[in-house]
């Protein structure tokens, strides 16, 4: 199976090589390394590896934990081959080529781009700001479209579409949310734990990537987003 392993490590010569060697000794075949951050003498890297299904992940975690200064931030199953930023332009081209299905195209594609489990486009009530903290806004959010791996029924976290941000529910999924900037429409992306695998929270660079995709899609789709978020459209989908 394909795993994503997020590791924080010292930003010094040889540290990355130690991690790579440890992954190899544990039985992992590295297919991609993505540098998420380098700051204050520390680096945060994502490794995408092919992991033999019969092997227990504890062996991999124990090997990484034995390296001085290395911290494992998450290990989770990735769906499909790893992709990079070059696919973002291709996705937006698909949205532009078929704007009638543009929102669904975006929602279906984002989980694969970010090694997430599912995504959903939802409309938050227009008076969300006045009720923030005083009521359960999430219970009144309406799902317009959800990707194929989304749970059913779909529980949305309490979102306030002011800005793109990551967050998590205690003991629950990790989320990234980004507003489209019109009609109360937001994109929610989620990672969930599975068996003995604990997913990493969305990194700030991943949230920025979601926000950029959403902003670009909003420009491409324009007034269509206002139409799709109308109550009649919501009733048809739900």
PDB file of C-alpha atoms in Angstrom:
ATOM      1  CA  UNK A   1       0.000   0.000   0.000  1.00  0.00           C
ATOM      2  CA  UNK A   2       0.968   3.630  -0.418  1.00  0.00           C
ATOM      3  CA  UNK A   3       1.733   5.557   2.772  1.00  0.00           C
ATOM      4  CA  UNK A   4       2.478   9.190   3.481  1.00  0.00           C
ATOM      5  CA  UNK A   5       4.968   9.680   6.323  1.00  0.00           C
ATOM      6  CA  UNK A   6       5.437  13.190   7.730  1.00  0.00           C
ATOM      7  CA  UNK A   7       8.663  13.739   9.626  1.00  0.00           C
ATOM      8  CA  UNK A   8      10.143  16.748  11.398  1.00  0.00           C
ATOM      9  CA  UNK A   9      13.933  16.506  11.519  1.00  0.00           C
ATOM     10  CA  UNK A  10      17.036  18.597  12.138  1.00  0.00           C
ATOM     11  CA  UNK A  11      17.892  20.742   9.118  1.00  0.00           C
ATOM     12  CA  UNK A  12      21.503  19.657   8.874  1.00  0.00           C
ATOM     13  CA  UNK A  13      23.600  17.614   6.438  1.00  0.00           C
ATOM     14  CA  UNK A  14      22.978  13.892   6.727  1.00  0.00           C
ATOM     15  CA  UNK A  15      19.676  14.052   8.618  1.00  0.00           C
ATOM     16  CA  UNK A  16      17.544  13.444   5.530  1.00  0.00           C
ATOM     17  CA  UNK A  17      19.804  10.566   4.523  1.00  0.00           C
ATOM     18  CA  UNK A  18      19.374   8.960   7.954  1.00  0.00           C
ATOM     19  CA  UNK A  19      15.613   9.072   7.612  1.00  0.00           C
ATOM     20  CA  UNK A  20      15.742   7.674   4.069  1.00  0.00           C
ATOM     21  CA  UNK A  21      18.032   4.819   5.136  1.00  0.00           C
ATOM     22  CA  UNK A  22      15.792   3.989   8.092  1.00  0.00           C
ATOM     23  CA  UNK A  23      12.739   3.872   5.864  1.00  0.00           C
ATOM     24  CA  UNK A  24      14.551   1.541   3.502  1.00  0.00           C
ATOM     25  CA  UNK A  25      15.734  -0.783   6.268  1.00  0.00           C
ATOM     26  CA  UNK A  26      12.158  -0.970   7.603  1.00  0.00           C
ATOM     27  CA  UNK A  27      10.975  -2.138   4.178  1.00  0.00           C
ATOM     28  CA  UNK A  28       9.615   1.090   2.706  1.00  0.00           C
ATOM     29  CA  UNK A  29      10.276   1.984  -0.943  1.00  0.00           C
ATOM     30  CA  UNK A  30      10.455   5.787  -1.249  1.00  0.00           C
ATOM     31  CA  UNK A  31       8.685   7.166  -4.320  1.00  0.00           C
ATOM     32  CA  UNK A  32       8.538  10.876  -3.444  1.00  0.00           C
ATOM     33  CA  UNK A  33       9.915  13.390  -0.940  1.00  0.00           C
ATOM     34  CA  UNK A  34       8.276  16.805  -0.504  1.00  0.00           C
ATOM     35  CA  UNK A  35       9.843  19.530   1.651  1.00  0.00           C
ATOM     36  CA  UNK A  36       7.035  21.371   3.438  1.00  0.00           C
ATOM     37  CA  UNK A  37       9.090  23.702   5.615  1.00  0.00           C
ATOM     38  CA  UNK A  38      12.578  24.698   6.677  1.00  0.00           C
ATOM     39  CA  UNK A  39      12.608  27.039   9.647  1.00  0.00           C
ATOM     40  CA  UNK A  40      14.670  27.585  12.784  1.00  0.00           C
ATOM     41  CA  UNK A  41      17.045  24.703  12.157  1.00  0.00           C
ATOM     42  CA  UNK A  42      14.210  22.217  11.630  1.00  0.00           C
ATOM     43  CA  UNK A  43      12.690  20.770   8.464  1.00  0.00           C
ATOM     44  CA  UNK A  44       9.290  19.172   7.844  1.00  0.00           C
ATOM     45  CA  UNK A  45       9.233  16.620   5.026  1.00  0.00           C
ATOM     46  CA  UNK A  46       6.593  14.341   3.554  1.00  0.00           C
ATOM     47  CA  UNK A  47       7.758  10.922   2.333  1.00  0.00           C
ATOM     48  CA  UNK A  48       5.474   8.902   0.077  1.00  0.00           C
ATOM     49  CA  UNK A  49       6.447   5.253   0.320  1.00  0.00           C
ATOM     50  CA  UNK A  50       5.277   1.875  -0.914  1.00  0.00           C
ATOM     51  CA  UNK A  51       4.803  -0.190   2.213  1.00  0.00           C
ATOM     52  CA  UNK A  52       4.366  -3.995   2.248  1.00  0.00           C
ATOM     53  CA  UNK A  53       0.864  -4.639   3.542  1.00  0.00           C
ATOM     54  CA  UNK A  54       1.914  -7.599   5.673  1.00  0.00           C
ATOM     55  CA  UNK A  55       4.409  -5.518   7.668  1.00  0.00           C
ATOM     56  CA  UNK A  56       3.407  -3.637  10.796  1.00  0.00           C
ATOM     57  CA  UNK A  57       3.905   0.106  10.781  1.00  0.00           C
ATOM     58  CA  UNK A  58       5.245  -0.017  14.350  1.00  0.00           C
ATOM     59  CA  UNK A  59       8.547  -1.260  12.931  1.00  0.00           C
ATOM     60  CA  UNK A  60       8.844   1.825  10.778  1.00  0.00           C
ATOM     61  CA  UNK A  61       7.869   4.161  13.634  1.00  0.00           C
ATOM     62  CA  UNK A  62      10.367   2.537  16.004  1.00  0.00           C
ATOM     63  CA  UNK A  63      13.176   2.982  13.497  1.00  0.00           C
ATOM     64  CA  UNK A  64      12.407   6.665  12.962  1.00  0.00           C
ATOM     65  CA  UNK A  65      12.021   7.301  16.695  1.00  0.00           C
ATOM     66  CA  UNK A  66      15.554   5.974  17.229  1.00  0.00           C
ATOM     67  CA  UNK A  67      17.080   8.769  15.124  1.00  0.00           C
ATOM     68  CA  UNK A  68      18.145  11.709  17.348  1.00  0.00           C
ATOM     69  CA  UNK A  69      16.024  14.807  16.783  1.00  0.00           C
ATOM     70  CA  UNK A  70      13.474  13.123  14.497  1.00  0.00           C
ATOM     71  CA  UNK A  71       9.752  13.387  15.217  1.00  0.00           C
ATOM     72  CA  UNK A  72       7.021  11.553  13.290  1.00  0.00           C
ATOM     73  CA  UNK A  73       4.060  13.906  12.823  1.00  0.00           C
ATOM     74  CA  UNK A  74       1.802  11.414  11.061  1.00  0.00           C
ATOM     75  CA  UNK A  75       1.534   8.251   8.991  1.00  0.00           C
ATOM     76  CA  UNK A  76      -1.510   7.689   6.834  1.00  0.00           C
ATOM     77  CA  UNK A  77      -2.614   5.859   3.722  1.00  0.00           C
ATOM     78  CA  UNK A  78      -2.402   7.803   0.482  1.00  0.00           C
ATOM     79  CA  UNK A  79      -4.865   7.176  -2.322  1.00  0.00           C
ATOM     80  CA  UNK A  80      -3.306   6.972  -5.774  1.00  0.00           C
ATOM     81  CA  UNK A  81       0.120   8.028  -6.970  1.00  0.00           C
ATOM     82  CA  UNK A  82       1.744  11.125  -5.407  1.00  0.00           C
ATOM     83  CA  UNK A  83       1.192  14.374  -7.265  1.00  0.00           C
ATOM     84  CA  UNK A  84       2.827  17.781  -7.134  1.00  0.00           C
ATOM     85  CA  UNK A  85       1.923  21.399  -7.819  1.00  0.00           C
ATOM     86  CA  UNK A  86       2.023  20.903 -11.582  1.00  0.00           C
ATOM     87  CA  UNK A  87      -1.285  19.096 -11.364  1.00  0.00           C
ATOM     88  CA  UNK A  88      -3.002  22.175  -9.928  1.00  0.00           C
ATOM     89  CA  UNK A  89      -2.905  23.965 -13.272  1.00  0.00           C
ATOM     90  CA  UNK A  90      -4.243  20.863 -14.998  1.00  0.00           C
ATOM     91  CA  UNK A  91      -7.140  20.677 -12.539  1.00  0.00           C
ATOM     92  CA  UNK A  92      -8.029  24.334 -13.041  1.00  0.00           C
ATOM     93  CA  UNK A  93      -7.923  23.803 -16.804  1.00  0.00           C
ATOM     94  CA  UNK A  94     -10.470  20.997 -16.386  1.00  0.00           C
ATOM     95  CA  UNK A  95     -12.667  23.293 -14.279  1.00  0.00           C
ATOM     96  CA  UNK A  96     -12.487  25.977 -16.967  1.00  0.00           C
ATOM     97  CA  UNK A  97     -13.176  23.514 -19.784  1.00  0.00           C
ATOM     98  CA  UNK A  98     -16.396  22.285 -18.177  1.00  0.00           C
ATOM     99  CA  UNK A  99     -17.651  24.974 -15.774  1.00  0.00           C
ATOM    100  CA  UNK A 100     -21.076  23.343 -15.429  1.00  0.00           C
ATOM    101  CA  UNK A 101     -19.370  20.538 -13.485  1.00  0.00           C
ATOM    102  CA  UNK A 102     -16.512  22.692 -12.253  1.00  0.00           C
ATOM    103  CA  UNK A 103     -17.347  22.538  -8.557  1.00  0.00           C
ATOM    104  CA  UNK A 104     -17.700  18.746  -8.596  1.00  0.00           C
ATOM    105  CA  UNK A 105     -14.444  18.438 -10.552  1.00  0.00           C
ATOM    106  CA  UNK A 106     -12.598  20.481  -7.929  1.00  0.00           C
ATOM    107  CA  UNK A 107     -14.069  18.559  -4.986  1.00  0.00           C
ATOM    108  CA  UNK A 108     -13.293  15.165  -6.520  1.00  0.00           C
ATOM    109  CA  UNK A 109      -9.687  16.068  -7.353  1.00  0.00           C
ATOM    110  CA  UNK A 110      -8.502  17.827  -4.195  1.00  0.00           C
ATOM    111  CA  UNK A 111      -8.214  14.718  -1.952  1.00  0.00           C
ATOM    112  CA  UNK A 112      -5.782  13.129  -4.399  1.00  0.00           C
ATOM    113  CA  UNK A 113      -3.674  16.277  -4.584  1.00  0.00           C
ATOM    114  CA  UNK A 114      -3.297  16.486  -0.798  1.00  0.00           C
ATOM    115  CA  UNK A 115      -3.280  12.825   0.250  1.00  0.00           C
ATOM    116  CA  UNK A 116      -6.618  13.412   1.981  1.00  0.00           C
ATOM    117  CA  UNK A 117      -9.574  11.079   2.465  1.00  0.00           C
ATOM    118  CA  UNK A 118     -12.410  13.231   1.231  1.00  0.00           C
ATOM    119  CA  UNK A 119     -13.571  16.728   0.387  1.00  0.00           C
ATOM    120  CA  UNK A 120     -16.908  18.510   0.273  1.00  0.00           C
ATOM    121  CA  UNK A 121     -18.323  21.813  -0.903  1.00  0.00           C
ATOM    122  CA  UNK A 122     -20.833  23.259   1.525  1.00  0.00           C
ATOM    123  CA  UNK A 123     -22.836  26.438   2.030  1.00  0.00           C
ATOM    124  CA  UNK A 124     -22.696  28.073   5.459  1.00  0.00           C
ATOM    125  CA  UNK A 125     -25.671  30.320   6.422  1.00  0.00           C
ATOM    126  CA  UNK A 126     -25.264  33.978   5.520  1.00  0.00           C
ATOM    127  CA  UNK A 127     -25.549  35.091   9.174  1.00  0.00           C
ATOM    128  CA  UNK A 128     -22.763  32.779  10.351  1.00  0.00           C
ATOM    129  CA  UNK A 129     -20.695  35.670  11.725  1.00  0.00           C
ATOM    130  CA  UNK A 130     -23.373  36.941  14.119  1.00  0.00           C
ATOM    131  CA  UNK A 131     -23.975  33.430  15.451  1.00  0.00           C
ATOM    132  CA  UNK A 132     -20.366  32.302  15.729  1.00  0.00           C
ATOM    133  CA  UNK A 133     -19.818  30.854  19.179  1.00  0.00           C
ATOM    134  CA  UNK A 134     -23.495  31.082  20.064  1.00  0.00           C
ATOM    135  CA  UNK A 135     -24.866  28.216  18.045  1.00  0.00           C
ATOM    136  CA  UNK A 136     -24.030  25.162  15.977  1.00  0.00           C
ATOM    137  CA  UNK A 137     -23.464  26.631  12.536  1.00  0.00           C
ATOM    138  CA  UNK A 138     -22.237  23.304  11.200  1.00  0.00           C
ATOM    139  CA  UNK A 139     -25.595  21.634  11.756  1.00  0.00           C
ATOM    140  CA  UNK A 140     -27.162  24.102   9.345  1.00  0.00           C
ATOM    141  CA  UNK A 141     -24.475  23.955   6.676  1.00  0.00           C
ATOM    142  CA  UNK A 142     -25.724  22.387   3.452  1.00  0.00           C
ATOM    143  CA  UNK A 143     -23.564  19.971   1.492  1.00  0.00           C
ATOM    144  CA  UNK A 144     -23.621  20.725  -2.224  1.00  0.00           C
ATOM    145  CA  UNK A 145     -21.223  18.012  -3.330  1.00  0.00           C
ATOM    146  CA  UNK A 146     -18.945  15.481  -1.627  1.00  0.00           C
ATOM    147  CA  UNK A 147     -16.193  13.285  -3.023  1.00  0.00           C
ATOM    148  CA  UNK A 148     -16.685   9.540  -3.307  1.00  0.00           C
ATOM    149  CA  UNK A 149     -14.890   8.611  -0.067  1.00  0.00           C
ATOM    150  CA  UNK A 150     -16.864  11.021   2.091  1.00  0.00           C
ATOM    151  CA  UNK A 151     -18.802   9.334   4.923  1.00  0.00           C
ATOM    152  CA  UNK A 152     -22.575   9.102   4.732  1.00  0.00           C
ATOM    153  CA  UNK A 153     -24.211  10.818   6.475  1.00  0.00           C
ATOM    154  CA  UNK A 154     -21.559  13.509   6.285  1.00  0.00           C
ATOM    155  CA  UNK A 155     -20.776  15.339   9.527  1.00  0.00           C
ATOM    156  CA  UNK A 156     -19.319  18.759   8.834  1.00  0.00           C
ATOM    157  CA  UNK A 157     -17.219  20.524  11.445  1.00  0.00           C
ATOM    158  CA  UNK A 158     -18.267  23.951  12.675  1.00  0.00           C
ATOM    159  CA  UNK A 159     -16.793  26.196  10.005  1.00  0.00           C
ATOM    160  CA  UNK A 160     -16.747  29.958   9.689  1.00  0.00           C
ATOM    161  CA  UNK A 161     -15.630  30.910   6.159  1.00  0.00           C
ATOM    162  CA  UNK A 162     -13.581  33.954   7.057  1.00  0.00           C
ATOM    163  CA  UNK A 163     -10.194  32.627   5.940  1.00  0.00           C
ATOM    164  CA  UNK A 164      -8.445  29.434   4.927  1.00  0.00           C
ATOM    165  CA  UNK A 165      -7.234  27.495   7.954  1.00  0.00           C
ATOM    166  CA  UNK A 166      -6.500  24.025   9.363  1.00  0.00           C
ATOM    167  CA  UNK A 167      -8.216  22.639  12.418  1.00  0.00           C
ATOM    168  CA  UNK A 168      -9.156  19.360  14.052  1.00  0.00           C
ATOM    169  CA  UNK A 169     -11.945  17.967  16.170  1.00  0.00           C
ATOM    170  CA  UNK A 170     -10.831  16.234  19.391  1.00  0.00           C
ATOM    171  CA  UNK A 171     -10.322  12.589  18.526  1.00  0.00           C
ATOM    172  CA  UNK A 172     -11.659  13.201  15.041  1.00  0.00           C
ATOM    173  CA  UNK A 173     -10.530  14.075  11.524  1.00  0.00           C
ATOM    174  CA  UNK A 174      -8.025  16.752  10.583  1.00  0.00           C
ATOM    175  CA  UNK A 175      -9.542  19.449   8.381  1.00  0.00           C
ATOM    176  CA  UNK A 176      -8.523  22.212   6.019  1.00  0.00           C
ATOM    177  CA  UNK A 177     -11.206  24.714   5.042  1.00  0.00           C
ATOM    178  CA  UNK A 178     -11.107  27.505   2.473  1.00  0.00           C
ATOM    179  CA  UNK A 179     -13.849  29.995   1.502  1.00  0.00           C
ATOM    180  CA  UNK A 180     -14.780  30.738  -2.090  1.00  0.00           C
ATOM    181  CA  UNK A 181     -15.597  34.325  -1.117  1.00  0.00           C
ATOM    182  CA  UNK A 182     -19.203  34.253  -2.293  1.00  0.00           C
ATOM    183  CA  UNK A 183     -22.559  32.775  -1.357  1.00  0.00           C
ATOM    184  CA  UNK A 184     -21.193  31.337   1.911  1.00  0.00           C
ATOM    185  CA  UNK A 185     -19.539  28.543  -0.060  1.00  0.00           C
ATOM    186  CA  UNK A 186     -16.581  26.723   1.516  1.00  0.00           C
ATOM    187  CA  UNK A 187     -14.399  23.775   0.590  1.00  0.00           C
ATOM    188  CA  UNK A 188     -13.714  21.296   3.400  1.00  0.00           C
ATOM    189  CA  UNK A 189     -10.908  18.727   3.048  1.00  0.00           C
ATOM    190  CA  UNK A 190     -10.402  15.949   5.602  1.00  0.00           C
ATOM    191  CA  UNK A 191      -7.910  13.319   6.715  1.00  0.00           C
ATOM    192  CA  UNK A 192      -8.982  10.571   9.087  1.00  0.00           C
ATOM    193  CA  UNK A 193      -7.138   8.004  11.198  1.00  0.00           C
ATOM    194  CA  UNK A 194      -7.324   4.391  10.094  1.00  0.00           C
ATOM    195  CA  UNK A 195      -6.506   1.342  12.219  1.00  0.00           C
ATOM    196  CA  UNK A 196      -3.024   1.966  13.665  1.00  0.00           C
ATOM    197  CA  UNK A 197      -2.294   4.894  11.346  1.00  0.00           C
ATOM    198  CA  UNK A 198      -2.583   8.462  12.621  1.00  0.00           C
ATOM    199  CA  UNK A 199      -2.921  11.130   9.955  1.00  0.00           C
ATOM    200  CA  UNK A 200      -0.999  14.396  10.140  1.00  0.00           C
ATOM    201  CA  UNK A 201      -2.711  17.751  10.426  1.00  0.00           C
ATOM    202  CA  UNK A 202      -2.760  19.924   7.320  1.00  0.00           C
ATOM    203  CA  UNK A 203       0.439  21.938   7.066  1.00  0.00           C
ATOM    204  CA  UNK A 204       0.249  25.669   6.386  1.00  0.00           C
ATOM    205  CA  UNK A 205       1.650  25.091   2.892  1.00  0.00           C
ATOM    206  CA  UNK A 206      -1.146  22.604   2.186  1.00  0.00           C
ATOM    207  CA  UNK A 207      -3.773  25.051   3.425  1.00  0.00           C
ATOM    208  CA  UNK A 208      -2.272  27.742   1.194  1.00  0.00           C
ATOM    209  CA  UNK A 209      -2.476  25.326  -1.734  1.00  0.00           C
ATOM    210  CA  UNK A 210      -6.156  24.653  -1.061  1.00  0.00           C
ATOM    211  CA  UNK A 211      -6.814  28.389  -0.745  1.00  0.00           C
ATOM    212  CA  UNK A 212      -5.102  29.121  -4.063  1.00  0.00           C
ATOM    213  CA  UNK A 213      -7.104  26.423  -5.837  1.00  0.00           C
ATOM    214  CA  UNK A 214     -10.358  27.706  -4.354  1.00  0.00           C
ATOM    215  CA  UNK A 215      -9.610  31.329  -5.244  1.00  0.00           C
ATOM    216  CA  UNK A 216      -8.709  30.401  -8.817  1.00  0.00           C
ATOM    217  CA  UNK A 217     -11.798  28.210  -9.179  1.00  0.00           C
ATOM    218  CA  UNK A 218     -13.959  31.041  -7.835  1.00  0.00           C
ATOM    219  CA  UNK A 219     -12.616  33.368 -10.531  1.00  0.00           C
ATOM    220  CA  UNK A 220     -13.182  30.759 -13.249  1.00  0.00           C
ATOM    221  CA  UNK A 221     -16.696  29.810 -12.160  1.00  0.00           C
ATOM    222  CA  UNK A 222     -17.798  33.320 -11.198  1.00  0.00           C
ATOM    223  CA  UNK A 223     -21.568  33.772 -10.951  1.00  0.00           C
ATOM    224  CA  UNK A 224     -22.127  30.034 -11.330  1.00  0.00           C
ATOM    225  CA  UNK A 225     -21.168  29.676  -7.682  1.00  0.00           C
ATOM    226  CA  UNK A 226     -23.975  32.016  -6.645  1.00  0.00           C
ATOM    227  CA  UNK A 227     -26.420  29.934  -8.666  1.00  0.00           C
ATOM    228  CA  UNK A 228     -25.274  26.575  -7.368  1.00  0.00           C
ATOM    229  CA  UNK A 229     -25.557  27.808  -3.786  1.00  0.00           C
ATOM    230  CA  UNK A 230     -29.219  28.817  -4.122  1.00  0.00           C
ATOM    231  CA  UNK A 231     -31.661  26.943  -1.853  1.00  0.00           C
ATOM    232  CA  UNK A 232     -33.272  25.243  -4.866  1.00  0.00           C
ATOM    233  CA  UNK A 233     -29.910  23.848  -5.946  1.00  0.00           C
ATOM    234  CA  UNK A 234     -29.234  22.620  -2.422  1.00  0.00           C
ATOM    235  CA  UNK A 235     -32.578  20.819  -2.282  1.00  0.00           C
ATOM    236  CA  UNK A 236     -31.862  19.069  -5.558  1.00  0.00           C
ATOM    237  CA  UNK A 237     -28.461  17.810  -4.353  1.00  0.00           C
ATOM    238  CA  UNK A 238     -29.569  16.813  -0.866  1.00  0.00           C
TER     239      UNK A 238
END
